[in-house]
XYZ file of C-alpha atoms in Angstrom:
562
model
C 122.043 77.517 114.446
C 123.052 74.983 111.854
C 120.399 74.134 109.248
C 120.907 70.938 107.259
C 118.912 70.663 104.037
C 117.675 67.236 102.911
C 116.805 67.299 99.208
C 113.683 65.366 98.213
C 113.908 63.281 95.028
C 111.768 65.919 93.283
C 114.714 68.334 93.435
C 116.466 66.340 90.717
C 114.150 68.127 88.291
C 114.711 71.610 89.729
C 116.430 74.319 87.656
C 120.074 75.229 87.969
C 120.568 77.570 90.885
C 117.743 76.091 92.980
C 119.896 74.369 95.599
C 122.310 77.289 95.924
C 119.438 79.739 96.463
C 117.817 77.602 99.190
C 121.209 77.235 100.863
C 121.741 80.999 100.682
C 118.490 81.525 102.592
C 119.433 78.892 105.170
C 122.804 80.604 105.619
C 121.005 83.841 106.579
C 119.281 82.082 109.478
C 122.472 80.260 110.454
C 124.285 83.593 110.715
C 121.578 85.531 112.534
C 120.202 82.919 114.958
C 122.840 82.246 117.592
C 121.287 79.283 119.421
C 123.556 76.248 119.402
C 121.072 73.826 117.826
C 120.951 71.669 114.711
C 117.845 71.856 112.512
C 117.063 69.572 109.574
C 114.615 70.596 106.853
C 113.431 68.641 103.819
C 113.195 70.602 100.555
C 110.916 69.847 97.613
C 110.426 71.088 94.051
C 106.759 71.107 93.097
C 105.937 69.469 96.431
C 106.300 70.052 100.154
C 106.745 66.997 102.342
C 105.344 64.831 99.547
C 102.211 66.947 99.006
C 101.866 68.893 95.736
C 102.130 72.679 95.903
C 98.671 74.173 95.335
C 98.039 76.049 92.117
C 97.552 79.340 93.970
C 100.754 79.072 96.045
C 104.291 80.094 95.170
C 105.746 78.061 98.034
C 104.744 76.419 101.308
C 106.475 75.354 104.479
C 105.986 74.498 108.099
C 107.162 72.415 111.057
C 106.732 68.656 110.804
C 105.330 68.469 114.307
C 103.851 70.792 116.889
C 104.342 69.684 120.484
C 101.925 70.562 123.259
C 102.932 72.096 126.556
C 101.191 73.946 129.343
C 100.999 77.721 129.279
C 103.150 77.956 132.405
C 105.804 75.674 130.874
C 105.887 77.784 127.696
C 106.146 81.174 129.381
C 108.718 79.957 131.921
C 110.878 78.716 129.031
C 110.424 81.975 127.064
C 111.356 84.079 130.119
C 114.411 81.967 130.878
C 115.588 82.127 127.261
C 114.993 85.893 126.932
C 116.914 86.609 130.116
C 119.783 84.390 128.973
C 119.797 86.154 125.589
C 119.899 89.601 127.174
C 116.486 90.743 125.950
C 114.154 90.633 128.990
C 111.994 93.355 127.395
C 110.676 90.706 124.986
C 108.854 88.908 127.802
C 107.948 91.871 130.007
C 104.313 91.853 128.873
C 103.495 88.135 128.823
C 100.174 87.469 130.599
C 100.667 85.867 134.013
C 97.825 83.411 133.387
C 96.717 81.523 130.287
C 94.846 84.136 128.202
C 92.715 81.383 126.636
C 91.551 80.394 130.150
C 92.514 76.819 129.434
C 90.416 76.548 126.271
C 93.360 76.539 123.886
C 96.298 74.205 123.327
C 99.757 75.767 123.526
C 102.315 74.365 121.102
C 105.863 74.836 119.813
C 107.665 73.547 116.747
C 110.346 70.892 117.060
C 113.043 73.515 116.413
C 111.591 75.791 119.099
C 111.470 72.881 121.556
C 115.225 72.502 121.079
C 115.827 76.205 121.737
C 113.504 76.463 124.731
C 114.550 73.184 126.334
C 110.990 71.812 126.283
C 110.548 68.060 126.338
C 109.895 66.519 122.938
C 108.290 63.128 123.485
C 108.173 62.080 119.825
C 110.972 63.694 117.799
C 111.093 63.198 114.027
C 114.127 62.923 111.788
C 113.431 66.286 110.160
C 112.216 69.391 111.959
C 110.215 70.825 109.079
C 109.739 70.930 105.327
C 109.560 73.546 102.598
C 108.576 73.319 98.939
C 108.425 75.587 95.910
C 106.090 75.749 92.926
C 107.294 74.273 89.655
C 104.270 75.579 87.745
C 105.066 76.838 84.260
C 103.302 80.113 85.075
C 105.767 80.890 87.894
C 109.052 82.469 86.865
C 111.722 82.331 89.590
C 114.862 84.419 89.867
C 117.508 82.523 91.832
C 119.721 85.614 92.007
C 118.200 88.587 93.906
C 120.629 90.907 92.125
C 119.140 90.134 88.689
C 115.417 90.064 89.451
C 113.308 90.497 86.318
C 110.054 92.468 86.203
C 107.974 89.282 85.950
C 110.083 87.096 88.218
C 109.667 86.153 91.859
C 112.611 86.497 94.210
C 113.346 82.879 95.136
C 115.685 83.617 98.058
C 112.994 85.796 99.661
C 110.460 82.979 99.271
C 112.921 80.544 100.848
C 113.479 82.886 103.810
C 109.712 83.106 104.222
C 109.148 79.337 104.212
C 112.144 78.472 106.403
C 110.776 80.811 109.064
C 107.461 78.930 108.911
C 109.309 75.631 109.349
C 111.077 77.081 112.394
C 107.727 77.860 114.037
C 106.343 81.109 112.616
C 102.773 79.788 112.562
C 99.449 81.075 113.852
C 96.775 78.399 114.263
C 94.466 80.385 116.532
C 91.597 79.695 114.159
C 91.979 75.993 114.988
C 92.191 76.401 118.755
C 95.989 75.961 118.813
C 98.300 78.689 120.060
C 102.036 79.293 119.826
C 104.443 82.018 121.012
C 103.489 84.347 118.136
C 99.983 84.620 119.626
C 101.479 86.239 122.727
C 102.632 89.141 120.525
C 99.487 89.456 118.377
C 97.311 92.325 119.618
C 93.875 93.704 118.837
C 94.546 96.872 120.840
C 96.870 98.079 123.583
C 96.772 95.526 126.387
C 94.402 93.173 124.516
C 95.693 90.094 122.689
C 93.984 89.011 119.473
C 93.317 85.323 120.130
C 90.954 84.840 117.221
C 91.382 84.767 113.468
C 89.973 88.208 112.709
C 91.216 91.769 112.401
C 92.500 93.926 113.943
C 95.635 91.923 114.580
C 99.098 93.432 114.762
C 102.570 92.529 116.017
C 103.799 94.297 119.152
C 106.557 93.650 121.681
C 105.485 96.293 124.196
C 102.052 95.106 125.240
C 100.266 96.383 122.164
C 101.274 100.008 122.589
C 103.308 100.037 119.366
C 101.981 98.468 116.159
C 105.058 97.162 114.322
C 103.038 95.644 111.453
C 99.598 94.201 110.726
C 98.974 90.479 110.295
C 97.004 89.070 107.365
C 93.598 88.058 108.695
C 91.894 88.033 105.300
C 89.989 84.987 104.067
C 92.577 82.534 102.783
C 95.429 84.624 104.174
C 98.167 83.467 106.520
C 97.700 85.100 109.948
C 101.451 84.779 110.617
C 102.265 86.885 107.505
C 102.087 90.653 107.090
C 98.909 91.898 105.479
C 100.188 94.617 103.174
C 103.986 94.716 103.374
C 105.250 93.196 100.136
C 108.856 94.299 100.391
C 110.080 92.080 103.204
C 110.267 88.334 103.598
C 107.279 87.865 105.906
C 104.898 89.611 103.483
C 103.073 88.081 100.547
C 105.629 89.044 97.914
C 105.035 89.971 94.284
C 106.775 89.690 90.942
C 109.641 92.070 90.320
C 110.079 93.008 93.992
C 112.856 91.762 96.252
C 111.847 90.968 99.831
C 114.764 90.807 102.286
C 114.415 90.234 106.026
C 113.451 93.403 107.898
C 114.253 94.343 111.498
C 110.636 93.575 112.418
C 110.956 90.121 110.828
C 113.909 89.396 113.100
C 111.940 90.655 116.102
C 109.254 88.095 115.217
C 111.884 85.347 115.251
C 113.110 86.638 118.616
C 109.556 86.514 119.983
C 109.477 82.816 119.042
C 112.380 82.190 121.445
C 115.377 82.433 119.101
C 118.498 84.421 119.996
C 119.106 86.970 117.244
C 122.541 88.426 116.535
C 122.871 92.213 116.553
C 121.136 93.376 113.361
C 121.422 96.681 111.507
C 119.061 97.648 108.653
C 118.980 100.949 106.749
C 115.863 102.043 104.858
C 114.447 105.260 103.543
C 112.962 107.059 100.541
C 113.727 105.798 97.051
C 114.211 109.385 95.961
C 115.465 112.595 97.526
C 114.821 115.866 95.710
C 117.468 118.543 95.614
C 116.460 121.042 98.272
C 114.505 118.442 100.285
C 115.414 117.416 103.815
C 115.054 113.635 104.126
C 116.372 110.953 106.427
C 117.537 107.347 106.204
C 116.232 105.305 109.126
C 118.420 102.841 110.986
C 116.535 99.934 112.577
C 118.336 97.536 114.886
C 117.685 94.326 116.755
C 119.647 93.472 119.916
C 121.762 96.608 119.733
C 121.870 98.392 123.084
C 120.155 101.747 123.419
C 122.582 104.708 123.381
C 125.046 102.819 121.177
C 126.873 105.350 118.980
C 127.373 104.321 115.349
C 129.452 106.059 112.674
C 128.284 106.384 109.065
C 129.510 107.717 105.732
C 127.759 109.137 102.641
C 129.152 108.627 99.131
C 128.007 109.740 95.678
C 127.692 113.398 96.717
C 130.160 116.041 97.826
C 130.064 117.507 101.328
C 129.034 120.900 99.913
C 125.925 119.341 98.354
C 124.597 118.283 101.773
C 122.854 120.531 104.275
C 125.048 119.044 107.005
C 128.202 119.920 105.072
C 129.757 116.571 105.951
C 130.061 113.108 104.351
C 130.369 111.378 107.722
C 128.842 111.504 111.155
C 127.460 109.511 114.064
C 123.989 108.573 115.305
C 122.835 107.248 118.664
C 120.506 104.249 118.837
C 117.342 105.167 120.730
C 115.335 103.199 123.258
C 113.187 101.829 120.419
C 116.264 100.539 118.567
C 116.127 103.151 115.805
C 117.991 106.280 114.714
C 117.764 108.789 111.855
C 120.641 109.702 109.528
C 120.357 113.167 107.998
C 120.297 113.151 104.185
C 119.252 116.718 103.491
C 120.398 117.802 100.006
C 121.177 121.479 99.509
C 118.958 123.464 97.164
C 122.239 124.716 95.682
C 123.671 121.268 95.025
C 123.934 122.083 91.282
C 123.314 118.533 90.112
C 123.216 118.308 86.318
C 121.478 114.909 86.440
C 120.136 112.470 89.042
C 122.861 110.652 90.997
C 123.014 107.647 93.319
C 124.003 108.391 96.924
C 124.869 105.611 99.386
C 124.637 105.798 103.164
C 126.756 103.125 104.893
C 127.483 102.248 108.492
C 131.188 102.353 109.258
C 130.999 98.884 110.822
C 130.073 97.472 107.402
C 126.814 96.024 108.700
C 124.405 97.919 106.437
C 124.146 100.336 103.516
C 121.345 102.026 101.580
C 121.364 103.646 98.134
C 118.968 106.418 97.130
C 118.460 108.456 93.953
C 118.999 112.200 94.349
C 117.182 114.437 91.826
C 118.657 117.409 90.048
C 117.432 121.000 90.178
C 114.407 121.784 88.009
C 113.584 118.111 87.531
C 111.208 115.774 89.304
C 112.410 112.210 89.875
C 110.045 109.248 90.138
C 110.865 105.694 91.168
C 108.355 102.987 90.251
C 107.925 100.909 93.449
C 107.224 97.724 91.470
C 106.884 96.597 87.880
C 103.867 97.024 85.601
C 102.782 100.428 86.946
C 101.829 103.613 85.090
C 102.852 107.133 86.187
C 101.571 110.336 84.615
C 104.195 112.862 83.601
C 104.187 116.411 84.951
C 104.909 119.809 83.474
C 108.458 119.589 84.864
C 111.419 117.857 83.246
C 110.914 114.442 84.832
C 113.190 111.460 85.296
C 111.550 108.041 85.738
C 113.332 104.987 87.125
C 111.722 101.570 86.839
C 111.492 98.368 84.816
C 110.723 97.736 81.161
C 107.023 96.986 81.762
C 106.456 100.303 83.592
C 104.668 103.003 81.584
C 104.598 106.804 81.527
C 101.470 108.553 80.239
C 101.386 111.835 78.279
C 98.758 114.486 77.546
C 99.186 114.689 73.770
C 99.222 112.443 70.714
C 102.277 110.404 69.781
C 103.085 112.541 66.749
C 103.331 115.648 68.964
C 106.490 114.390 70.702
C 110.096 113.714 69.795
C 110.894 110.262 71.195
C 114.548 109.193 71.153
C 115.988 105.859 72.295
C 119.223 107.181 73.757
C 120.536 103.707 74.586
C 118.973 100.329 75.415
C 116.654 100.962 78.369
C 116.941 104.772 78.260
C 114.383 106.906 76.406
C 114.053 110.680 76.098
C 110.607 112.175 75.420
C 110.451 115.854 74.415
C 107.190 117.807 74.277
C 107.510 120.984 72.138
C 104.252 122.394 73.555
C 105.260 124.967 76.231
C 104.039 124.276 79.735
C 102.633 120.818 78.970
C 104.887 117.760 79.545
C 108.442 119.101 79.392
C 111.387 116.847 78.536
C 111.484 113.497 80.299
C 114.144 110.829 80.697
C 113.001 107.240 81.242
C 115.664 104.964 82.703
C 114.213 101.455 82.725
C 110.539 102.086 81.802
C 109.961 101.349 78.100
C 106.213 101.826 77.636
C 104.724 105.195 76.606
C 101.008 105.980 76.703
C 99.725 108.794 74.522
C 96.176 110.041 73.957
C 95.892 108.278 70.592
C 98.142 105.227 70.970
C 100.451 103.345 73.343
C 104.002 102.505 72.305
C 106.241 99.677 73.532
C 110.019 100.069 73.296
C 111.025 96.959 75.290
C 111.942 95.245 72.036
C 115.142 93.340 72.778
C 114.721 89.681 71.723
C 114.248 88.496 75.328
C 111.956 91.344 76.478
C 108.165 91.141 76.444
C 107.808 93.486 73.466
C 110.514 91.724 71.488
C 109.026 88.296 72.180
C 105.593 89.595 71.172
C 106.938 90.878 67.860
C 108.773 87.608 67.229
C 105.670 85.519 67.888
C 103.389 87.670 65.748
C 105.850 87.626 62.877
C 106.229 83.841 62.912
C 102.547 83.068 63.469
C 100.839 85.684 61.284
C 103.479 87.486 59.255
C 104.959 90.976 59.466
C 101.649 92.722 58.722
C 100.309 91.542 62.099
C 102.754 93.835 63.908
C 100.430 96.716 63.019
C 97.568 95.034 64.907
C 97.698 96.921 68.211
C 95.229 94.504 69.831
C 97.423 91.504 69.018
C 100.476 93.352 70.357
C 98.665 94.272 73.577
C 97.584 90.674 74.128
C 101.137 89.437 73.619
C 102.602 92.010 76.011
C 100.120 90.981 78.687
C 101.043 87.298 78.353
C 104.800 87.780 78.358
C 104.594 90.353 81.173
C 102.783 87.666 83.191
C 105.676 85.247 82.779
C 104.434 83.050 79.930
C 107.156 81.315 77.918
C 107.423 81.472 74.137
C 106.177 77.885 73.843
C 103.187 78.578 76.110
C 102.192 81.615 74.064
C 102.673 79.612 70.861
C 100.260 76.989 72.155
C 97.693 79.667 73.041
C 98.004 81.125 69.532
C 97.400 77.684 68.032
C 94.469 77.020 70.380
C 92.702 80.182 69.192
C 92.499 78.776 65.679
C 93.794 82.052 64.263
C 96.660 80.261 62.524
C 95.106 79.033 59.278
C 96.642 75.555 59.207
C 94.213 72.614 59.565
C 96.986 69.969 59.451
C 100.738 69.620 60.070
C 101.652 70.098 56.420
C 99.673 73.313 56.140
C 101.102 74.492 59.447
C 104.693 74.070 58.276
C 103.904 75.867 54.997
C 102.324 78.807 56.863
C 105.200 79.286 59.309
C 107.810 78.944 56.548
C 106.077 81.577 54.421
C 105.912 83.962 57.374
C 109.658 83.591 57.927
C 110.869 83.653 54.311
C 108.061 85.239 52.305
C 108.295 82.366 49.819
C 106.815 78.882 49.509
C 108.717 76.014 51.154
C 110.399 73.437 48.885
C 109.374 69.797 49.021
C 112.509 68.569 50.863
C 112.205 71.049 53.729
C 108.453 70.472 53.881
C 109.006 66.743 54.303
C 111.668 67.255 57.002
C 109.635 69.591 59.230
C 106.337 67.819 58.687
C 107.944 64.533 59.759
C 109.127 66.162 62.996
C 105.503 66.928 63.799
C 104.054 63.636 62.609
C 106.613 61.662 64.658
C 105.898 63.844 67.712
C 109.579 64.727 67.929
C 108.312 68.300 68.138
C 104.915 69.861 68.729
C 103.414 72.600 66.594
C 103.869 74.994 69.530
C 107.511 73.965 69.898
C 108.176 74.478 66.190
C 106.434 77.854 66.172
C 108.381 79.010 69.246
C 111.643 77.834 67.679
C 110.871 79.697 64.457
C 109.878 82.845 66.341
C 113.214 83.070 68.159
C 115.439 82.630 65.097
C 117.638 85.514 63.968
C 116.054 85.009 60.528
C 112.645 85.934 61.960
C 114.110 88.855 63.912
C 115.621 90.177 60.690
C 112.445 89.562 58.673
C 110.264 91.584 61.076
C 112.929 94.298 61.440
C 113.229 93.920 65.223
C 116.316 96.143 65.452
C 114.506 98.978 63.666
C 111.387 98.485 65.792
C 113.506 98.991 68.914
C 114.170 102.564 67.762
C 110.660 103.408 66.579
C 108.431 101.448 68.990
C 105.525 99.070 68.566
C 101.925 100.339 68.969
C 99.631 98.456 71.357
C 96.285 98.710 73.080
């Protein structure tokens, strides 16, 4: 497949990295879909096909046209294509007769019509369109390798919407049906032809539920209902969502020829002494295929198998299990990262292995809270994750070992032990919560900067103010947006521009502003060259303000919040 992207005029206002990220997603489909067809998609920023992106949507997409065909025409084309692609099992359970008994209209997208050789009586210049929200409340990461806790993975969203444009749509609620409806089951042997649950994806006549579709009110019945960690799910901030093997099976059910695909997945954590496995899922890899793998990050003696390499055989269901049992005598002094990789270079998976006497926890997504245990625990996560403790703050010795790494020692025997937090920087005690994510660009640091500039250093002791700021910045608000909210509350005692400049200056310097500087900054506001929110945000982010509030010292001692 060759996808050509046509950029709408709106894209001229898109951030740097936007075009490259959309192209990266298109390249994934080009590499994996082997049909010799050309597909053209239009791409918008803040709009999709000329229509604004709704306030509740991160992105939208779909085919420009759906073309009607008879049920017999559709199934004949699907059977012919599956046989040509070497996957006749995909069409082995198609109903012989129209399951809607002629009451529904069967359709395909323009891209599917090209693949299946179905007549397209009214082709359009573009096959589909996709668009992405430009709302100020949406924070995108255009690089999946540097996804922030409050950012959405843009490449995953692009994969999601491109698949919609290629024909991953379910319009059963409107009396229109497409190939995906022939793989949507209510129970074994019974298709789900309505818009209600149960509804799940199956390629063996409903005998195996590969994932559940979202039949909730307002949901997309072609998306997964609960799976947030792959591209066809709903997605959430701080979580990457690559294409899964099941996602590629969905594309194959739509008539596309999928290249051999290998995906490794497994537990985030493996305890020393535990016997776990990494699962290999494949698409279009023949059963009984033997694949070699290697394990790195551990020594052979630390594994129950005693070997850092081996082979697995792909089963009839396209899966296999790779043994990752870690010896109870592995003698790990600290958690390590172990990587399982296929020798053909097609897939790898990295897992954290815990050390003896410790318990290791991995936060599955950002903004969560885990309770500590009586063991010596290690927590992996993001800065907005929190760990809760059974005593008061003063009971513990809290040490910032390095940026992003905190050690918490409880001297009370048998209570909370000694914990290491790698990533999480929020601590919850019985009497107070403490934030340590206090770098200038982290939520805690931005909160401290804003409070210092807007209300003065004394406001940093107001745990309610700190908690409100953390919540806003965790949610993706910018410094200017938070500044405007602060001004809107009326808490800044400055009835006019002159008073506003005086207040902010005093908070930064601790002295009254001189007449020349007062005239300069007031004129910026009066001339509308800068808004009050813009000036407050600018002041908050200055190194002068960071020094005045003692941000570097706060990073070592924490900031209380509720």
